[in-house]
Short mmCIF file of C-alpha atoms and ligand atoms in Angstrom, two decimals:
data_model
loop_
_atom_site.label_atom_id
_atom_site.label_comp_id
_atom_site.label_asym_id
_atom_site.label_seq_id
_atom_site.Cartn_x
_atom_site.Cartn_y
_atom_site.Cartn_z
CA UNK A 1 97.83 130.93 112.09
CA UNK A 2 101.28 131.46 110.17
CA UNK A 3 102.07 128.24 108.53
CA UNK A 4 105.66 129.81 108.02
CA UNK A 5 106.18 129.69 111.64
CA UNK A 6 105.22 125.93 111.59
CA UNK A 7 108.13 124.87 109.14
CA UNK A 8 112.10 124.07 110.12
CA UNK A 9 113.48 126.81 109.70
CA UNK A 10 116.36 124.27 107.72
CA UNK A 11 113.61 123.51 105.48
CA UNK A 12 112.73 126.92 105.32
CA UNK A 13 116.16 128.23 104.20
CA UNK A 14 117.42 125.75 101.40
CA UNK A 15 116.53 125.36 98.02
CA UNK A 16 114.87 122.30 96.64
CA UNK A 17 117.47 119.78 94.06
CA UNK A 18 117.55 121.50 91.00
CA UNK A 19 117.27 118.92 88.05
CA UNK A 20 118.51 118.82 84.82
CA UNK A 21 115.38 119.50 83.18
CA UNK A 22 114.06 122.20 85.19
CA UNK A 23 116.79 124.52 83.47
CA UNK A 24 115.51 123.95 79.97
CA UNK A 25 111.93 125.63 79.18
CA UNK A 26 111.45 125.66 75.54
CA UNK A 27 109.18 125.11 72.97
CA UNK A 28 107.58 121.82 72.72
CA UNK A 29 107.21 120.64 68.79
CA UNK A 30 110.56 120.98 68.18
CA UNK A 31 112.69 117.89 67.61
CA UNK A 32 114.79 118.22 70.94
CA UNK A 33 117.72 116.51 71.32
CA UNK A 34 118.39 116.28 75.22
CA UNK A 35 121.79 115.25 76.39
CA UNK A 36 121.77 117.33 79.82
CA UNK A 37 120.91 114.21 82.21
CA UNK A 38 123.43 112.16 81.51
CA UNK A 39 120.63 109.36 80.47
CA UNK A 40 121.35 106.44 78.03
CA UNK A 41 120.16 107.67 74.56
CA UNK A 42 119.08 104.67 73.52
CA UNK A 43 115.17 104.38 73.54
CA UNK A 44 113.65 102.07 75.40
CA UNK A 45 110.36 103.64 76.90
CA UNK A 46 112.44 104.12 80.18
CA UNK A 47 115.68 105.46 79.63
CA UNK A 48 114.68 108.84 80.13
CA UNK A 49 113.93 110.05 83.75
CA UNK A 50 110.34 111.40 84.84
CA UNK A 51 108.92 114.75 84.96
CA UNK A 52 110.01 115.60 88.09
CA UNK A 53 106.65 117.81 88.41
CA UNK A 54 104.38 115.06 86.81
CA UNK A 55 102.24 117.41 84.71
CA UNK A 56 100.48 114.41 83.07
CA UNK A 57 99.10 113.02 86.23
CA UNK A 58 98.79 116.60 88.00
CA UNK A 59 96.05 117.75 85.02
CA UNK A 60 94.36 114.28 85.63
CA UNK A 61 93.94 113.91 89.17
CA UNK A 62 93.19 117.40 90.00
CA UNK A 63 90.50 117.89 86.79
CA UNK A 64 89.13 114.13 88.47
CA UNK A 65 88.93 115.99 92.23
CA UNK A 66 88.02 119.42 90.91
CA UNK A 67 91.09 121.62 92.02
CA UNK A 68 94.25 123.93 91.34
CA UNK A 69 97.25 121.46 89.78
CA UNK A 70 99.26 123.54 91.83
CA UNK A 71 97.50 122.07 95.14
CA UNK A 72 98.01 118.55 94.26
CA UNK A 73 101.19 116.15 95.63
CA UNK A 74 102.61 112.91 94.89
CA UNK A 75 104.25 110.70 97.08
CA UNK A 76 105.61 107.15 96.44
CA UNK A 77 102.68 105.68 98.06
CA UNK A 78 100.66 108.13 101.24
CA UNK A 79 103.71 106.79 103.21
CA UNK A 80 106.56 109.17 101.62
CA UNK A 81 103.88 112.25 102.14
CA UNK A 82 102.76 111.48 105.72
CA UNK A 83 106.80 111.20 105.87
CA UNK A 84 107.33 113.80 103.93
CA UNK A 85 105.16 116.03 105.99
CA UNK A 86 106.63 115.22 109.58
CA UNK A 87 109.82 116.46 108.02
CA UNK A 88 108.91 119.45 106.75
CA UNK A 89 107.60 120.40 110.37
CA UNK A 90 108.76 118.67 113.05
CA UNK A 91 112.49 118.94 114.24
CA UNK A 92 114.07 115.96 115.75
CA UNK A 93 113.98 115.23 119.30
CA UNK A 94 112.00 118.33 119.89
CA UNK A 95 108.62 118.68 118.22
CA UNK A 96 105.67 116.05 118.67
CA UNK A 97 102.67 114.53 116.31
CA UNK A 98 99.26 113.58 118.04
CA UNK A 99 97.51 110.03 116.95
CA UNK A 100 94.67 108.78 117.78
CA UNK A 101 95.15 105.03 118.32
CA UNK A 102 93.81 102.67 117.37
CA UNK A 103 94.96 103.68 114.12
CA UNK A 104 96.99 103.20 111.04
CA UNK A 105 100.77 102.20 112.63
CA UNK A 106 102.83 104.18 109.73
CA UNK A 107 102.31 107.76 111.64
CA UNK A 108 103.87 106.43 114.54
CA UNK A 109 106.96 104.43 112.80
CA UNK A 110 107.20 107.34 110.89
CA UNK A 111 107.43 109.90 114.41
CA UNK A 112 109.98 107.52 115.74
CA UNK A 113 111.92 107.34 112.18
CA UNK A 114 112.40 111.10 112.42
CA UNK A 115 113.00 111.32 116.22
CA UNK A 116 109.68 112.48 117.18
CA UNK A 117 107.87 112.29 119.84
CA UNK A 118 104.23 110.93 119.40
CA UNK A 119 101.93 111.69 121.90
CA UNK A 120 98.30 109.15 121.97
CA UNK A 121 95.46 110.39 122.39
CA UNK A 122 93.30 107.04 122.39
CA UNK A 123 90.04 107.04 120.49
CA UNK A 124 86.68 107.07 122.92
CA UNK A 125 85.29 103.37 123.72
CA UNK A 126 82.44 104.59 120.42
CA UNK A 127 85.58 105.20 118.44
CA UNK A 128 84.87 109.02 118.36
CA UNK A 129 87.50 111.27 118.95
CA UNK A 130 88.48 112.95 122.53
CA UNK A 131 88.25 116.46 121.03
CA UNK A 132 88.68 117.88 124.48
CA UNK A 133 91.96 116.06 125.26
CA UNK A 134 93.15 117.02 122.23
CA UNK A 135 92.57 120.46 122.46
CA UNK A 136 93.38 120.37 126.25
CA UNK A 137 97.18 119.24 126.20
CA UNK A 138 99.07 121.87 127.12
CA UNK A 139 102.17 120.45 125.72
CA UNK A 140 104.49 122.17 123.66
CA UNK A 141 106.00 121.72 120.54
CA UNK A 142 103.17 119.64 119.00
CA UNK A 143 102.96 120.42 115.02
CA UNK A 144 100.57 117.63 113.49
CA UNK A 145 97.36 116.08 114.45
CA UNK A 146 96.75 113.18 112.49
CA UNK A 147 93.72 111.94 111.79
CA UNK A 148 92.77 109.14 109.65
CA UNK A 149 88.89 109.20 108.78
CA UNK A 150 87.37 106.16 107.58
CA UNK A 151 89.80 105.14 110.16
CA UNK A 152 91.85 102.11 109.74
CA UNK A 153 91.62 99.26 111.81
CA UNK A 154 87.76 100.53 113.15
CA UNK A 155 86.44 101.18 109.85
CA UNK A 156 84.40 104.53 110.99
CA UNK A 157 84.19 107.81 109.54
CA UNK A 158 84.47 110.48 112.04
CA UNK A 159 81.68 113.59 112.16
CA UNK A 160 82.28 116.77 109.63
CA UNK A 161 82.17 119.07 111.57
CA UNK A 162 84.36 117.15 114.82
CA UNK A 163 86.71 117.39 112.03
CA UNK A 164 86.15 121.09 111.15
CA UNK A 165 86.14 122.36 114.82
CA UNK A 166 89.70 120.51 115.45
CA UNK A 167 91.07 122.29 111.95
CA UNK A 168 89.68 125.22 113.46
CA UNK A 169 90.92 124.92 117.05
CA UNK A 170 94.20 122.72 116.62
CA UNK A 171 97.09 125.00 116.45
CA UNK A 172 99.33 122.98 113.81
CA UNK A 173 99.01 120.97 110.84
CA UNK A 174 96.09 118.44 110.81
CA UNK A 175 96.00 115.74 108.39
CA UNK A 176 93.26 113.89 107.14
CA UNK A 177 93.83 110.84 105.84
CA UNK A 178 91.06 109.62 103.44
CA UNK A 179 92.23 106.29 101.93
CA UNK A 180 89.34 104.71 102.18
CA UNK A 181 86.82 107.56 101.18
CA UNK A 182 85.78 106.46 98.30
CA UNK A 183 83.85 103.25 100.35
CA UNK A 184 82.44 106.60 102.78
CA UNK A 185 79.38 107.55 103.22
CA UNK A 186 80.76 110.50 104.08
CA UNK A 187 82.29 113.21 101.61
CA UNK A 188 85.54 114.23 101.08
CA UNK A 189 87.21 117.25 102.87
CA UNK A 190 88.85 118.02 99.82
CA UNK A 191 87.09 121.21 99.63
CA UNK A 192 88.18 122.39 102.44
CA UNK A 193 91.99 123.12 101.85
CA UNK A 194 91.32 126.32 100.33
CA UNK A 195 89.30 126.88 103.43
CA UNK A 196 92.14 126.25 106.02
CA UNK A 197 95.86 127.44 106.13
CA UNK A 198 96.67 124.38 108.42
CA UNK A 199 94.76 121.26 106.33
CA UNK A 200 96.45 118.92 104.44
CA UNK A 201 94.25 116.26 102.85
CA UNK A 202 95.96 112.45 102.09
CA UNK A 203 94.74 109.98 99.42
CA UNK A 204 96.35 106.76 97.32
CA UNK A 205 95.78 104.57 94.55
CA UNK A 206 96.26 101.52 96.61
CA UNK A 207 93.07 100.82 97.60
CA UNK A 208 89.67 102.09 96.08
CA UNK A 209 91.54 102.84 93.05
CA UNK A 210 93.04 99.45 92.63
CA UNK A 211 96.65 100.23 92.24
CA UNK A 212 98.92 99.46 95.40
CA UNK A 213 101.57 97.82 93.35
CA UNK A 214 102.12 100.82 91.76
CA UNK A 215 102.73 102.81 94.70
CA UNK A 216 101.33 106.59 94.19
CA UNK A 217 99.88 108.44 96.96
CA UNK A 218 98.44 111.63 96.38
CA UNK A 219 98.17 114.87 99.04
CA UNK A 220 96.24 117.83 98.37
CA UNK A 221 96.52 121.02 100.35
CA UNK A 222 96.58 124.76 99.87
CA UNK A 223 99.66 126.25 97.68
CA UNK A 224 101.81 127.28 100.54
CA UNK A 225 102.39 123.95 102.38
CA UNK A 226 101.97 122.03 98.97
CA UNK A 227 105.17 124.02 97.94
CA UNK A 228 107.10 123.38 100.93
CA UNK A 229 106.55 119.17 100.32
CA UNK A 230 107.52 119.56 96.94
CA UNK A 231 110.50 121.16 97.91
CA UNK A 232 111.89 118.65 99.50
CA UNK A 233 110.64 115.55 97.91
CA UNK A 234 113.05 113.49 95.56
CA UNK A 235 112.26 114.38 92.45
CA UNK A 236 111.80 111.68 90.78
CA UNK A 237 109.82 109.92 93.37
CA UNK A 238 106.83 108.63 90.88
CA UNK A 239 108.54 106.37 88.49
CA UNK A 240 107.48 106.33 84.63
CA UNK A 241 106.22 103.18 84.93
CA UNK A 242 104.12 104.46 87.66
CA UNK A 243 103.05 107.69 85.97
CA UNK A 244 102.18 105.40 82.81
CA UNK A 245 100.08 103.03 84.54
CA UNK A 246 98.20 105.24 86.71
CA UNK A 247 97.04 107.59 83.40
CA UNK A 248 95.60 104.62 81.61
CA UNK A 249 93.95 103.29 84.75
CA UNK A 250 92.13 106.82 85.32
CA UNK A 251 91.55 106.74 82.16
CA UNK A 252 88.57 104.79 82.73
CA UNK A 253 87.49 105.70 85.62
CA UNK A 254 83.85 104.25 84.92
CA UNK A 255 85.66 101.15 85.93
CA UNK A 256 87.34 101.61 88.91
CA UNK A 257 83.82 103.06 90.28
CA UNK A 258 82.09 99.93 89.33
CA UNK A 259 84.52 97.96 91.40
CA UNK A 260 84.03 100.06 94.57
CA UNK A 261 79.81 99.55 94.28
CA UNK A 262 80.86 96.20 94.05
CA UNK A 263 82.71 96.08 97.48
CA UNK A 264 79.80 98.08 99.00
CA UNK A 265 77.33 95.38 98.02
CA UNK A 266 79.85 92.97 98.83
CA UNK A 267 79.92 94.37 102.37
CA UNK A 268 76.44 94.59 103.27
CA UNK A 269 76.09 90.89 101.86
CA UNK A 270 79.11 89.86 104.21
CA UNK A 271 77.53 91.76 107.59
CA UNK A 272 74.46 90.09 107.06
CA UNK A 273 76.44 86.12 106.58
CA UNK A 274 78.15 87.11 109.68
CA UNK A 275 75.27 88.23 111.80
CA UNK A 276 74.10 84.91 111.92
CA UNK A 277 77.60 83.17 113.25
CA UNK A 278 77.14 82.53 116.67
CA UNK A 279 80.96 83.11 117.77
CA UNK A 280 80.75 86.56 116.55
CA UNK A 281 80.17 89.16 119.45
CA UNK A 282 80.10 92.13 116.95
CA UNK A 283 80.43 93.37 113.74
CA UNK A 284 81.70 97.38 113.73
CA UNK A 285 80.04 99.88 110.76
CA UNK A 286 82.03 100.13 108.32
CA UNK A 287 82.77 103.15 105.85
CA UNK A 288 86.10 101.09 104.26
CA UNK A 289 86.70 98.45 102.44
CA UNK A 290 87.04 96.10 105.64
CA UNK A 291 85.17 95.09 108.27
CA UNK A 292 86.12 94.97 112.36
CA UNK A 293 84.55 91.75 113.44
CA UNK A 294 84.93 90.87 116.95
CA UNK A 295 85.10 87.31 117.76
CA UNK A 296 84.64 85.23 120.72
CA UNK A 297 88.82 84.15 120.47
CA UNK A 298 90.58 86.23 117.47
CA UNK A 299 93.88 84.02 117.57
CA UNK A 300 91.60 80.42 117.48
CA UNK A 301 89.68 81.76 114.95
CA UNK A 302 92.71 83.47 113.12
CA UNK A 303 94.42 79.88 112.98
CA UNK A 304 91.26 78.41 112.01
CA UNK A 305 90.68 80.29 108.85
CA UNK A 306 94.31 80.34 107.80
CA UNK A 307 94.16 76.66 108.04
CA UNK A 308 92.02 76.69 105.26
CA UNK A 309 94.13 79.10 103.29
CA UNK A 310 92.09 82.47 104.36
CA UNK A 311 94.25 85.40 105.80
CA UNK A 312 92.63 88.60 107.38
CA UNK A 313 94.29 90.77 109.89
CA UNK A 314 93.95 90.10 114.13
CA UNK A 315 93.79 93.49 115.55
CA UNK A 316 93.93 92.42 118.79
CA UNK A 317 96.68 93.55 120.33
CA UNK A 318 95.07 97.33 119.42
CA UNK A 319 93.84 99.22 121.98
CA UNK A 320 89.74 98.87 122.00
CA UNK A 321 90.27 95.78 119.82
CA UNK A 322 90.33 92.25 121.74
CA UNK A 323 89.72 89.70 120.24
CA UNK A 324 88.85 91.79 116.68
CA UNK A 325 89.72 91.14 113.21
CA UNK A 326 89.99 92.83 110.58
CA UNK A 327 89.03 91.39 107.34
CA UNK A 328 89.34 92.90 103.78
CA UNK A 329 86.20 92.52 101.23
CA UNK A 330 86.83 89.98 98.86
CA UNK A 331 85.42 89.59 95.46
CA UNK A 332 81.90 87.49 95.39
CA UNK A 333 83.60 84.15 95.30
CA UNK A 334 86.37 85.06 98.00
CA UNK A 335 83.84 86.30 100.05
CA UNK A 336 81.54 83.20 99.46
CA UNK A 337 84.74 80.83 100.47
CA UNK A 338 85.01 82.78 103.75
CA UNK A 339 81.43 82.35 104.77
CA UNK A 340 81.36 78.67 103.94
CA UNK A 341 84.77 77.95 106.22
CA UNK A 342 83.48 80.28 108.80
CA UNK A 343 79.91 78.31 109.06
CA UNK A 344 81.97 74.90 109.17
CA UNK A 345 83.90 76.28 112.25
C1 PLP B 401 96.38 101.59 103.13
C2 PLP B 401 96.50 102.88 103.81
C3 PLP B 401 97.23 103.92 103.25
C4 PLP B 401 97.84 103.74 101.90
O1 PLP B 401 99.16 103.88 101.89
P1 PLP B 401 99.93 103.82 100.47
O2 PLP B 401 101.32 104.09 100.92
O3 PLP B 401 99.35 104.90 99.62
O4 PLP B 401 99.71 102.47 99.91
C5 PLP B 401 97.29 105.13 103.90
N1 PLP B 401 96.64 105.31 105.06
C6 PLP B 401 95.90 104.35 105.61
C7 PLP B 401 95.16 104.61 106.84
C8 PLP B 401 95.83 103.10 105.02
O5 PLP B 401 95.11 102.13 105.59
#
């Protein structure tokens, strides 16, 4: 597969916004004084703009996942790189992204944002994927398959190597989207991009990693299509406060994977509470930090616990999801509040 082939050719034939700062390369002990940005000189920790390459948080991340800097993107949460990706390939009203519903709803606001076309493939009544569907359409002009694995609302992982045979077999872009891997029991396909021509791998700070206010997403894929999103992302697109934040919090990393054993035991202590409620018809495996719970009546009992002050998510107007919600894992006492209100219901 030539990935050139895949891009707009508009895309393919400008150049990227050239910044102030990517014309000045000199040495770095040297008491610079910069006025080529038109910034405020006045220091204030912010009143200069951010690397528009983020070197800082490139060496981190990609020493933390074990690959290239130069296969590593940022995106102002996964949103702007699942966006950014649809508009490096797909040209308006004429190319088409696959989903696999149901499934997270950006891919499909994000199809109709740029004027494409996205054709559903629904998952199978297991939540597995219809591989042969996929692979069957004999539809043109389709550039991305996106897949989203644990997927989000059904909380499964799909199988390695379903995945691997559709990156072999798809002919266009597929993207993983891992943002809840880190709650998997199932690895990474990070390894993989150098693998494939046509993977690109998404992952955030927002959830495992305890950061969604900050907004950084992160996409890792080989050089060629990694250049290509960088090209046209806005350059400044992780703020410094951003950048900052994120360094310290990876900074201790021992932390953040503390919290995430935490939700796992969380979650197996929350299954087995909810096992024993009588108006639950089923609880889905989970490999996120969420379970699917299907419930006898999911807007009753969606009332019912927001009554009491407790939100979760109804799913049911998702395809293979009646009557299901979708609720997040709390800390101990959160999750201790919910089982108490659900066993007075
Ligand atoms: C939460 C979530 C994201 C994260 O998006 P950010 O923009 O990084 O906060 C991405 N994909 C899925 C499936 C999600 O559920």
């Amino acid at each position: 597969m030539n990935i050139d082939t895949l891009v707009r050719n508009n895309v393919k034939n400008m150049s990227s916004y050239s910044s102030a700062r990517d014309d000045y390369s000199g040495g770095a002990n040297k008491n610079l004084i910069y006025l080529d940005a038109n910034e405020s000189p006045f220091e204030n920790g912010i009143n200069r703009y951010p690397d528009n390459k983020h070197k800082n948080l490139k060496t981190v991340i990609s020493k933390n996942k074990n690959i290239n800097v130069n296969q590593v993107v940022f995106g102002n949460g996964t949103d702007e790189i699942l966006d950014l990706i649809v508009r490096v390939f797909c040209n308006p009203n004429e190319d088409k992204i696959i989903t696999l519903p149901p499934t997270y709803g950006m891919y499909d606001v994000i199809a109709k944002t740029n004027g494409v076309e996205n054709i559903e493939i629904p998952l199978k009544s297991d939540f597995s994927i219809d591989t042969d569907k996929i692979l069957g359409l004999k539809t043109s002009n389709i550039k991305i398959l996106f897949l989203c694995s644990p997927n989000n609302p059904t909380g499964n992982s799909f199988e390695i190597n379903v995945l691997d045979n559709l990156i072999k077999k798809f002919n266009g872009i597929v993207v993983i989207d891992e943002a809840y891997i880190d709650f998997s029991s199932q690895k990474s396909l990070i390894n993989h991009i150098d693998k494939y021509e046509n993977l690109i791998i998404t992952q955030t700070m927002s959830k495992a990693y305890g950061m969604a206010g900050i907004r950084l997403g992160v996409g890792f894929s080989n050089q060629k299509i990694i250049n290509y999103l960088n090209k046209i992302k806005p350059p400044y697109n992780i703020n410094v406060l951003t950048e900052r934040k994120a360094l310290k919090e990876l900074n201790n990393i021992d932390e953040i994977k503390k919290n995430i054993d935490l939700v796992l035991n969380q979650r197996k202590l929350l299954i087995s509470c909810l096992e024993k409620l009588d108006f639950i018809d089923k609880i889905y495996k989970s490999d996120a930090n969420f379970l699917l719970v299907k419930v006898d009546n999911a807007g009753l009992r969606y009332s019912q616990l927001l009554e009491k002050g407790i939100i979760v998510r109804n799913r049911s107007n998702q395809p293979l999801c009646q009557n299901c919600l979708r609720i997040t894992i709390g800390t101990e006492n959160e999750n201790k509040s919910l089982i108490k209100t659900l066993n007075q219901l």
